XYZ file of C-alpha atoms in Angstrom:
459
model
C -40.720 206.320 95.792
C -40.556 208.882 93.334
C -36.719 211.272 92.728
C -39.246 213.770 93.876
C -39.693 212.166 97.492
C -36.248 212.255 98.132
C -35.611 215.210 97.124
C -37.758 216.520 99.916
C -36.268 214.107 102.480
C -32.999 215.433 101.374
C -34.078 219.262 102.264
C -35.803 217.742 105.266
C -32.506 216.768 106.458
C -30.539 219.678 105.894
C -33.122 221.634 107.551
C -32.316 219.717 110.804
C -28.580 219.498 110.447
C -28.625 223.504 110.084
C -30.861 223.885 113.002
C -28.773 221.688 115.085
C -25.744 224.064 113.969
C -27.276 226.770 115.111
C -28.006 225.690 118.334
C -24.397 224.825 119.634
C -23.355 228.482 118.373
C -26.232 230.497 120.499
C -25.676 231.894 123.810
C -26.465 228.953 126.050
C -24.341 226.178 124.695
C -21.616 228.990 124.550
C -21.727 229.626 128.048
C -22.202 225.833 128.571
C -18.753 225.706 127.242
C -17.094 228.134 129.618
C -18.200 226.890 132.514
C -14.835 224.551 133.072
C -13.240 227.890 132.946
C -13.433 228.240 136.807
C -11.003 227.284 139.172
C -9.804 223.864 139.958
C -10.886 224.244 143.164
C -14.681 224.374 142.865
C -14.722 222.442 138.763
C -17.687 219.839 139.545
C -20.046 219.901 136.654
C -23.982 220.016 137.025
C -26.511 219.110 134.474
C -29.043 221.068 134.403
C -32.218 219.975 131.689
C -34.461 222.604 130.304
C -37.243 221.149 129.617
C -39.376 223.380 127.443
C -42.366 222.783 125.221
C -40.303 220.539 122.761
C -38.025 218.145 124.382
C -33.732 219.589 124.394
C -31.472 216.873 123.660
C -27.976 217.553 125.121
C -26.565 218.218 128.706
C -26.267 221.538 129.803
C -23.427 222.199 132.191
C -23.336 225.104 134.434
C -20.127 225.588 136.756
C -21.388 225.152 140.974
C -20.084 228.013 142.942
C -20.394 231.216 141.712
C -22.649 232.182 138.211
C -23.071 235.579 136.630
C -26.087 237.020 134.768
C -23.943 236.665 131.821
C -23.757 233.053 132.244
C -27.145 232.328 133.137
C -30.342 230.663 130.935
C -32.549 233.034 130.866
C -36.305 233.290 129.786
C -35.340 235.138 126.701
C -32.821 231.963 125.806
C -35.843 229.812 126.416
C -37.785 231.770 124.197
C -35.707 231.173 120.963
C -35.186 227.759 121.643
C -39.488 227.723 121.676
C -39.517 229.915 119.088
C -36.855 227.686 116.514
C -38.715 224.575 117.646
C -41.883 226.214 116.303
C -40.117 226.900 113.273
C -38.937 223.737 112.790
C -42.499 222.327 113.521
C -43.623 224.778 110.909
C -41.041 223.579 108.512
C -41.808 219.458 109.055
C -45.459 220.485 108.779
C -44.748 222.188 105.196
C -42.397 219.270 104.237
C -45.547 217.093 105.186
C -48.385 219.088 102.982
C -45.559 218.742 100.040
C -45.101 214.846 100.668
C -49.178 214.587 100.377
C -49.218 216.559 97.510
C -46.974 214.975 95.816
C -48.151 211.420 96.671
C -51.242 213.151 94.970
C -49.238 213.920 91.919
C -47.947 210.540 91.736
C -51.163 208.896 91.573
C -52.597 211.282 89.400
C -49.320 209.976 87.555
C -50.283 206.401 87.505
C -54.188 207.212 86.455
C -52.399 208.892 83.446
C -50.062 206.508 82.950
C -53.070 203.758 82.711
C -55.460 205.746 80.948
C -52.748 206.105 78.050
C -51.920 202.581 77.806
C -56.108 202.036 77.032
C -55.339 205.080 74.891
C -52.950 203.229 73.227
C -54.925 199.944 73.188
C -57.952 201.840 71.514
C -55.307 203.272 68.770
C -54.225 199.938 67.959
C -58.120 198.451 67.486
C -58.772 201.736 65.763
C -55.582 201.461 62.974
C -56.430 197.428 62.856
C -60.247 198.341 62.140
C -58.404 201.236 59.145
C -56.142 198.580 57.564
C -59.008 196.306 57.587
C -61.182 198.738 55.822
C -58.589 199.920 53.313
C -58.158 196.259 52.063
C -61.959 195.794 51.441
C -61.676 198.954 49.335
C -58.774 197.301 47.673
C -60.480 193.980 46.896
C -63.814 195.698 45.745
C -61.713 198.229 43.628
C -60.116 194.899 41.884
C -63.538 193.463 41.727
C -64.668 195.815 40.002
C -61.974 196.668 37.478
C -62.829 193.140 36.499
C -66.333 193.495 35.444
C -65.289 196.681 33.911
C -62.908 194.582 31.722
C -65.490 192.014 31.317
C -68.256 194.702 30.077
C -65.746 195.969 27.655
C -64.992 192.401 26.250
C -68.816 192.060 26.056
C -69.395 195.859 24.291
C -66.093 194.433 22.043
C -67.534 191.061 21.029
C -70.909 192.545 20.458
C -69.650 195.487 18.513
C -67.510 192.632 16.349
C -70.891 190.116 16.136
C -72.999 193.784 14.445
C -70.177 194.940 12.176
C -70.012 190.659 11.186
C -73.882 190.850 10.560
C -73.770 193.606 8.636
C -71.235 192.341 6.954
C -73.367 189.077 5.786
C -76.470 191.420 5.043
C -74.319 193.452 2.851
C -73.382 189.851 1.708
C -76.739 188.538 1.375
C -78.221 191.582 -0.271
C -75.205 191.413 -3.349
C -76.951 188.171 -4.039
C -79.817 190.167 -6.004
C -78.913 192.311 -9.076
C -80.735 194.936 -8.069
C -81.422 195.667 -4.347
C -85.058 195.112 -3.748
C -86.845 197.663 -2.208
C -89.299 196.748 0.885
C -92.977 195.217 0.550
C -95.705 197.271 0.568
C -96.913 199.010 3.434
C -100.019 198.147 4.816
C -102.177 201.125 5.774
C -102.379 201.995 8.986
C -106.272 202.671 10.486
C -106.019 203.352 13.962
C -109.905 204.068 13.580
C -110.496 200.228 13.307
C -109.523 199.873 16.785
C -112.656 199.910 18.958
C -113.315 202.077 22.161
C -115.910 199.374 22.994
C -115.873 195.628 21.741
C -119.741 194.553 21.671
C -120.110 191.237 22.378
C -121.639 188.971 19.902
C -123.296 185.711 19.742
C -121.252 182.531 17.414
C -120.354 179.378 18.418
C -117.875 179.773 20.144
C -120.039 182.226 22.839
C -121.139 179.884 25.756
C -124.361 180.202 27.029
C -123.312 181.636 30.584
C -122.074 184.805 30.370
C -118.486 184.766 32.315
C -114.643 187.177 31.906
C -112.469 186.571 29.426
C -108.806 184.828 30.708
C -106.921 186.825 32.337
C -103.622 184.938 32.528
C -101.841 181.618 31.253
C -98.954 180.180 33.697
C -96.873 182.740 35.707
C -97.617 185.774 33.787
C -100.660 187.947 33.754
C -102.237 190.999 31.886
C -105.079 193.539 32.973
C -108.663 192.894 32.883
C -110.227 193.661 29.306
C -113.200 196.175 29.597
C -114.897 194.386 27.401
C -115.233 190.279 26.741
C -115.050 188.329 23.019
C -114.495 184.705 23.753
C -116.567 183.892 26.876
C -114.805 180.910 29.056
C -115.656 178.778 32.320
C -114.134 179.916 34.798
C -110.017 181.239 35.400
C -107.125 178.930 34.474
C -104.709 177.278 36.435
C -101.269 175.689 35.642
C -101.437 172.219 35.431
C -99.709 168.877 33.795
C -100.787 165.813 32.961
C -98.382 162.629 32.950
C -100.995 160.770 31.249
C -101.181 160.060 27.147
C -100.345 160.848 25.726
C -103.646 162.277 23.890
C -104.096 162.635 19.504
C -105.042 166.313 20.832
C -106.317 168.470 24.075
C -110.383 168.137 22.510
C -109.216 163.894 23.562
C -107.589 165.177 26.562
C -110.497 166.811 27.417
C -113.129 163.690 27.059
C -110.592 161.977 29.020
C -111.309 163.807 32.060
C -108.579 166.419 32.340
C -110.428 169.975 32.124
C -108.139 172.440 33.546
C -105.998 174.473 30.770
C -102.540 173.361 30.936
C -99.241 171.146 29.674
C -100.004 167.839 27.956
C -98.283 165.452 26.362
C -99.485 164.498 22.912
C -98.626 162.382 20.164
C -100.729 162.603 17.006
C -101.592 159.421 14.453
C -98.427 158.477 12.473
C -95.947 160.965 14.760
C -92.394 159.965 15.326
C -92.729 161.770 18.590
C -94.587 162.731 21.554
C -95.039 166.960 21.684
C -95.836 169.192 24.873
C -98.138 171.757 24.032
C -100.905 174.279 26.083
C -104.030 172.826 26.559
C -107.087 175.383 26.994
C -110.249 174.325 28.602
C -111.807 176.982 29.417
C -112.935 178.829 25.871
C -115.843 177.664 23.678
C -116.195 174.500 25.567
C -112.162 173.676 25.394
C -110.533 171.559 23.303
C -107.909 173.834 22.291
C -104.707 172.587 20.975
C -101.856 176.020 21.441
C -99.951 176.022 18.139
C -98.773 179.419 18.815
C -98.567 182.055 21.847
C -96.994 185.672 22.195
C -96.859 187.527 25.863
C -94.168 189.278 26.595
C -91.576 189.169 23.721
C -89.260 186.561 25.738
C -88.615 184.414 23.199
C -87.192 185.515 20.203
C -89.006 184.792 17.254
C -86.641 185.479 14.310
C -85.539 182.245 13.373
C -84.253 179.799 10.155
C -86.167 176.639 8.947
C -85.273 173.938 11.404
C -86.642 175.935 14.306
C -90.038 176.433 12.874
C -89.923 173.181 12.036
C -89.372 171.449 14.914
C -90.725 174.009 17.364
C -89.113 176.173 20.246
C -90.422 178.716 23.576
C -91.500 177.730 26.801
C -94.881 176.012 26.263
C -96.122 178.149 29.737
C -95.265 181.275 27.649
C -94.344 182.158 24.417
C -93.453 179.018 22.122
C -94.032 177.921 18.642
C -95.379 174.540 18.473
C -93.318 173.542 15.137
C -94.384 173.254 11.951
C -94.401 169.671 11.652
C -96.488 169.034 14.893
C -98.483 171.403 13.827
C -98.858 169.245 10.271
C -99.209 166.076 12.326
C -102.086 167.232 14.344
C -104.165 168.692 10.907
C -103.967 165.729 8.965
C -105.874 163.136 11.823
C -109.439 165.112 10.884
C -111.044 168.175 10.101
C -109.809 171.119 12.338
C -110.945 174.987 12.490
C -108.652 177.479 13.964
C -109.539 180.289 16.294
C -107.058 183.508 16.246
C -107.078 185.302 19.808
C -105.638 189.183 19.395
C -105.157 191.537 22.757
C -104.460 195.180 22.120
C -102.610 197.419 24.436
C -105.760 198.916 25.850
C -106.754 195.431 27.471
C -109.301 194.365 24.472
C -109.530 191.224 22.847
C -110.999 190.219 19.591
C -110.946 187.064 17.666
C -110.744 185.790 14.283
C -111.858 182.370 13.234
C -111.480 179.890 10.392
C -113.980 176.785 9.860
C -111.252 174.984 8.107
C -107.366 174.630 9.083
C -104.345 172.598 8.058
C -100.784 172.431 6.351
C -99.368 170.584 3.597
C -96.378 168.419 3.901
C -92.581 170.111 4.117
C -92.930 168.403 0.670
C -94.908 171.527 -0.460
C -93.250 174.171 2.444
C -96.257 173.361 4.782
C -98.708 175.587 2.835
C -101.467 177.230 4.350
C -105.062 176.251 3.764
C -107.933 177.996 5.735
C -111.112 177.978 5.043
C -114.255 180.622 6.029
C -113.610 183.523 8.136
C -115.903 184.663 10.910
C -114.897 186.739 14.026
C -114.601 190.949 14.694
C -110.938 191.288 14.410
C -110.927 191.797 10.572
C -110.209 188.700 7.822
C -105.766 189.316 7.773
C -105.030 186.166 7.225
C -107.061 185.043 3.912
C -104.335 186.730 1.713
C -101.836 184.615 3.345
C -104.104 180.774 2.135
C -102.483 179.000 0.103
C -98.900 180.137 0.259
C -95.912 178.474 1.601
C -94.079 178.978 4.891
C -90.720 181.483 4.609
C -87.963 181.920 6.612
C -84.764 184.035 6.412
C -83.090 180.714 5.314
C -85.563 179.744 2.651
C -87.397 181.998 0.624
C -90.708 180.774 -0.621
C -92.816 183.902 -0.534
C -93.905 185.816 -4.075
C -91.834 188.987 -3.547
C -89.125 189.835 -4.874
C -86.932 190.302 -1.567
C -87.871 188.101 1.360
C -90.492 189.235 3.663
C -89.234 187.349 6.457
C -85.971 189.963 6.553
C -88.178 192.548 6.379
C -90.800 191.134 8.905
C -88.289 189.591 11.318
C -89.797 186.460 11.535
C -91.263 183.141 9.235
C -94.874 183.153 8.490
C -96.848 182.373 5.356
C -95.897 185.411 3.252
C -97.217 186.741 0.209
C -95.408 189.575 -0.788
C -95.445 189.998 2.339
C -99.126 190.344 3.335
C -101.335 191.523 5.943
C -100.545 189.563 8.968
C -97.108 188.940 11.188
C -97.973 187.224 14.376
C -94.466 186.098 14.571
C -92.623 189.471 14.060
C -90.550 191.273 16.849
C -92.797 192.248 20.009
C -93.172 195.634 20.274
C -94.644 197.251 23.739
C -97.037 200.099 23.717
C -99.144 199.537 20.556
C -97.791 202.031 17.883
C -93.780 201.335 17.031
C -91.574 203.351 14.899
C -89.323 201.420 12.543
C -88.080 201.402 8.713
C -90.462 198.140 7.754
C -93.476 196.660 9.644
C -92.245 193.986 11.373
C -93.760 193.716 14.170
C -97.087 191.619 15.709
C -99.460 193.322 13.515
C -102.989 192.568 12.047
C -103.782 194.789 9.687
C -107.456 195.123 9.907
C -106.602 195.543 13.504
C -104.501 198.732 13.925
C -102.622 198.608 10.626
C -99.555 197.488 9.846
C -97.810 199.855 12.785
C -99.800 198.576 15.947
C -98.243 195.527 17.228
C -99.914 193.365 19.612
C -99.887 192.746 22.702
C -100.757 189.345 23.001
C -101.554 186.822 20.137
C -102.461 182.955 20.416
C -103.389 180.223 17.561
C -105.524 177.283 18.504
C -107.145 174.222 16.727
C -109.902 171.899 17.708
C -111.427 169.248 15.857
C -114.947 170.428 13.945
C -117.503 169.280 16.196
């Protein structure tokens, strides 16, 4: 029980013990008390009980013989007695209503009491679930401070690899007495491009009329609006574990016509090459020797690369000029040149005669009769020698592969790059013309969108 309980059981008892006091002092226990007074004669003591609404403890004793008025109990004595009784009933009832109430109180105390431990309880989960958050903040604000320092190691290294390049251009360029200038432009004619390639009837046209290709591998390009090489029927990716094959046109007769990877080893190779084998234009047969998509490889490269090859043969790649010597020298091979715009057109440009000279002689070029409706670029390149930034076997003065970004067989420099720096959109802005141009296609600022070289043996 509550200090409060017993407080009240402390008043309760006072109450009584002040009561009680009061009732020996009133008027009936006083005359109680003189009662003995009387003579000795008649002193014999009678109790007499008044028995009222609530219960008198006590004797009263009134003196036999003779009795006054004054030393009667009368009604009126009665009547107080009653009416303290009723008090006191009063009183205990009060006492009672305060006990209940504050029993009420106390458990109103204990609901509070357990409601603020869960209140506690919930504080606790509520700072554990804060600290818990604040140290994830922590550890990601540490994470990334460290790829903040490891960006600015990157911008630092990169900003030290273009100030080292410059250096060796600065290098490179003291080499000549006099600074060359840059090659020639070539004219740009943005008239040459057609609105609408007509279609046109050559050997390489199959009978049955069908859509150009739209995609080689795992990339893809938009529909042309108007066909030039006519093929079979859409490619799919495919390689074949067989061979390996002198070239795809063998490949082909072999039973494999679906355009795809093959392994091939020409007469008198040292080693086996993967290239792209289409089967679907001009009867197939075609051997990849070069392919540009997307700009994903980069083509800006010294001697041994173009030598030996490099690219992803499912996308762009450079079959090497070496394989590429290999495969010319087994028989007479034309070459077709395949040219997408940016508006979705294609147009072609082909060469009854194709092969390269021996590294002996820096593979040199020789082509022989142009036919197609992309424009004869690539005549003024027959007959010269393959450059790269590394060796320098083109007739100008400077060398066109810095200029171009890329190797080819330059003249000084000429009026073809299919292996310059893929440019998106069609027209590009920059100090020389290096990128995928053909100049009787677009000039000398329209890269390409998408270029491929491919040989087949002369039927």
């Amino acid at each position: 029980m509550g200090p409060g309980i017993w407080s009240l059981f402390a008043l309760f008892g006072l109450s009584l013990w002040s009561n009680s006091h009061a009732l020996t002092k009133s008027p009936i226990f006083s005359r109680i008390r003189r009662a003995p007074e009387a003579s000795e004669e008649n002193k014999k003591c009678s109790y007499t009980f008044l028995v009222p609404e609530q219960k008198i403890t006590g004797p009263i004793c009134a003196a036999r013989g003779y009795s006054t008025d004054k030393d009667r109990v009368t009604r009126l004595d009665v009547s107080v007695v009653r009416d303290l009784l009723s008090k006191q009933r009063r009183e205990m009832e009060t006492l009672k209503l305060v006990v209940d109430v504050d029993g009420n109180l106390v458990n109103e105390m204990k609901l509070l009491r357990k409601e603020s431990r869960n209140m506690n309880s919930r504080v606790t989960q509520l700072y554990m679930q804060l600290l818990h958050e604040i140290i994830r903040k922590r550890d990601n604000s540490l994470e990334l401070a460290q790829l903040e320092t490891r960006i600015l190691n990157a911008t630092t290294e990169s900003l030290r690899l273009a100030s080292r390049y410059r250096e060796l251009e600065a290098k490179y360029s003291a080499l000549y007495e006099q600074p060359p200038l840059g090659p020639p432009l070539v004219q740009v004619v943005p008239e040459n491009i057609p609105v609408n390639v007509p279609r046109f009837t050559n050997e390489i046209q199959r009978v049955n009329a069908r859509g150009f290709v739209r995609d080689r591998g795992s990339h893809s390009g938009p529909s042309p609006t108007s066909s030039t090489l006519e093929v079979k029927k859409p490619p799919q990716r495919n390689f074949s574990g067989e061979g390996a094959f002198r070239d795809c046109l063998e490949a082909q007769e072999a039973g494999h016509s679906t355009s795809g990877m093959y392994l091939l080893q020409p007469h008198e190779a040292e080693r086996q090459v993967q290239v792209w084998c289409e089967q679907d234009i001009d009867n197939g047969g075609w051997t990849v020797i070069q392919s540009r998509r997307d700009g994903s490889v980069n083509f800006f490269r010294n001697w041994d690369n173009y030598k030996s090859g490099f690219g992803n043969i499912d996308g762009e790649y450079w079959l090497g000029l070496e394989g590429i010597y290999n495969l010319g020298r087994q028989g007479d091979y034309k070459l077709l040149v395949e040219l997408e715009d940016w508006m979705g057109k294609k147009v072609y440009a082909q060469y009854n005669s194709f092969h390269l000279e021996p590294e002996s002689e820096g593979y040199r070029l020789r082509l022989g009769t142009y036919q197609g409706n992309a424009g004869d670029s690539l005549a003024s390149h027959n007959g010269k020698q393959f450059t790269t930034l590394d060796r320098d076997k083109d007739a100008f003065s400077g060398n066109c592969a810095h200029f171009h970004k890329g190797g080819w067989w330059y003249s000084a420099c000429g009026q073809t790059n299919l292996n310059g720096v893929w440019y998106t959109g069609g027209v590009y802005r920059s100090k020389f013309q290096d990128g995928i141009f053909w100049a009787d296609y677009g000039g000398g600022f329209y890269s390409m969108k998408a270029v491929r070289m491919m040989i087949r043996p002369i039927d």
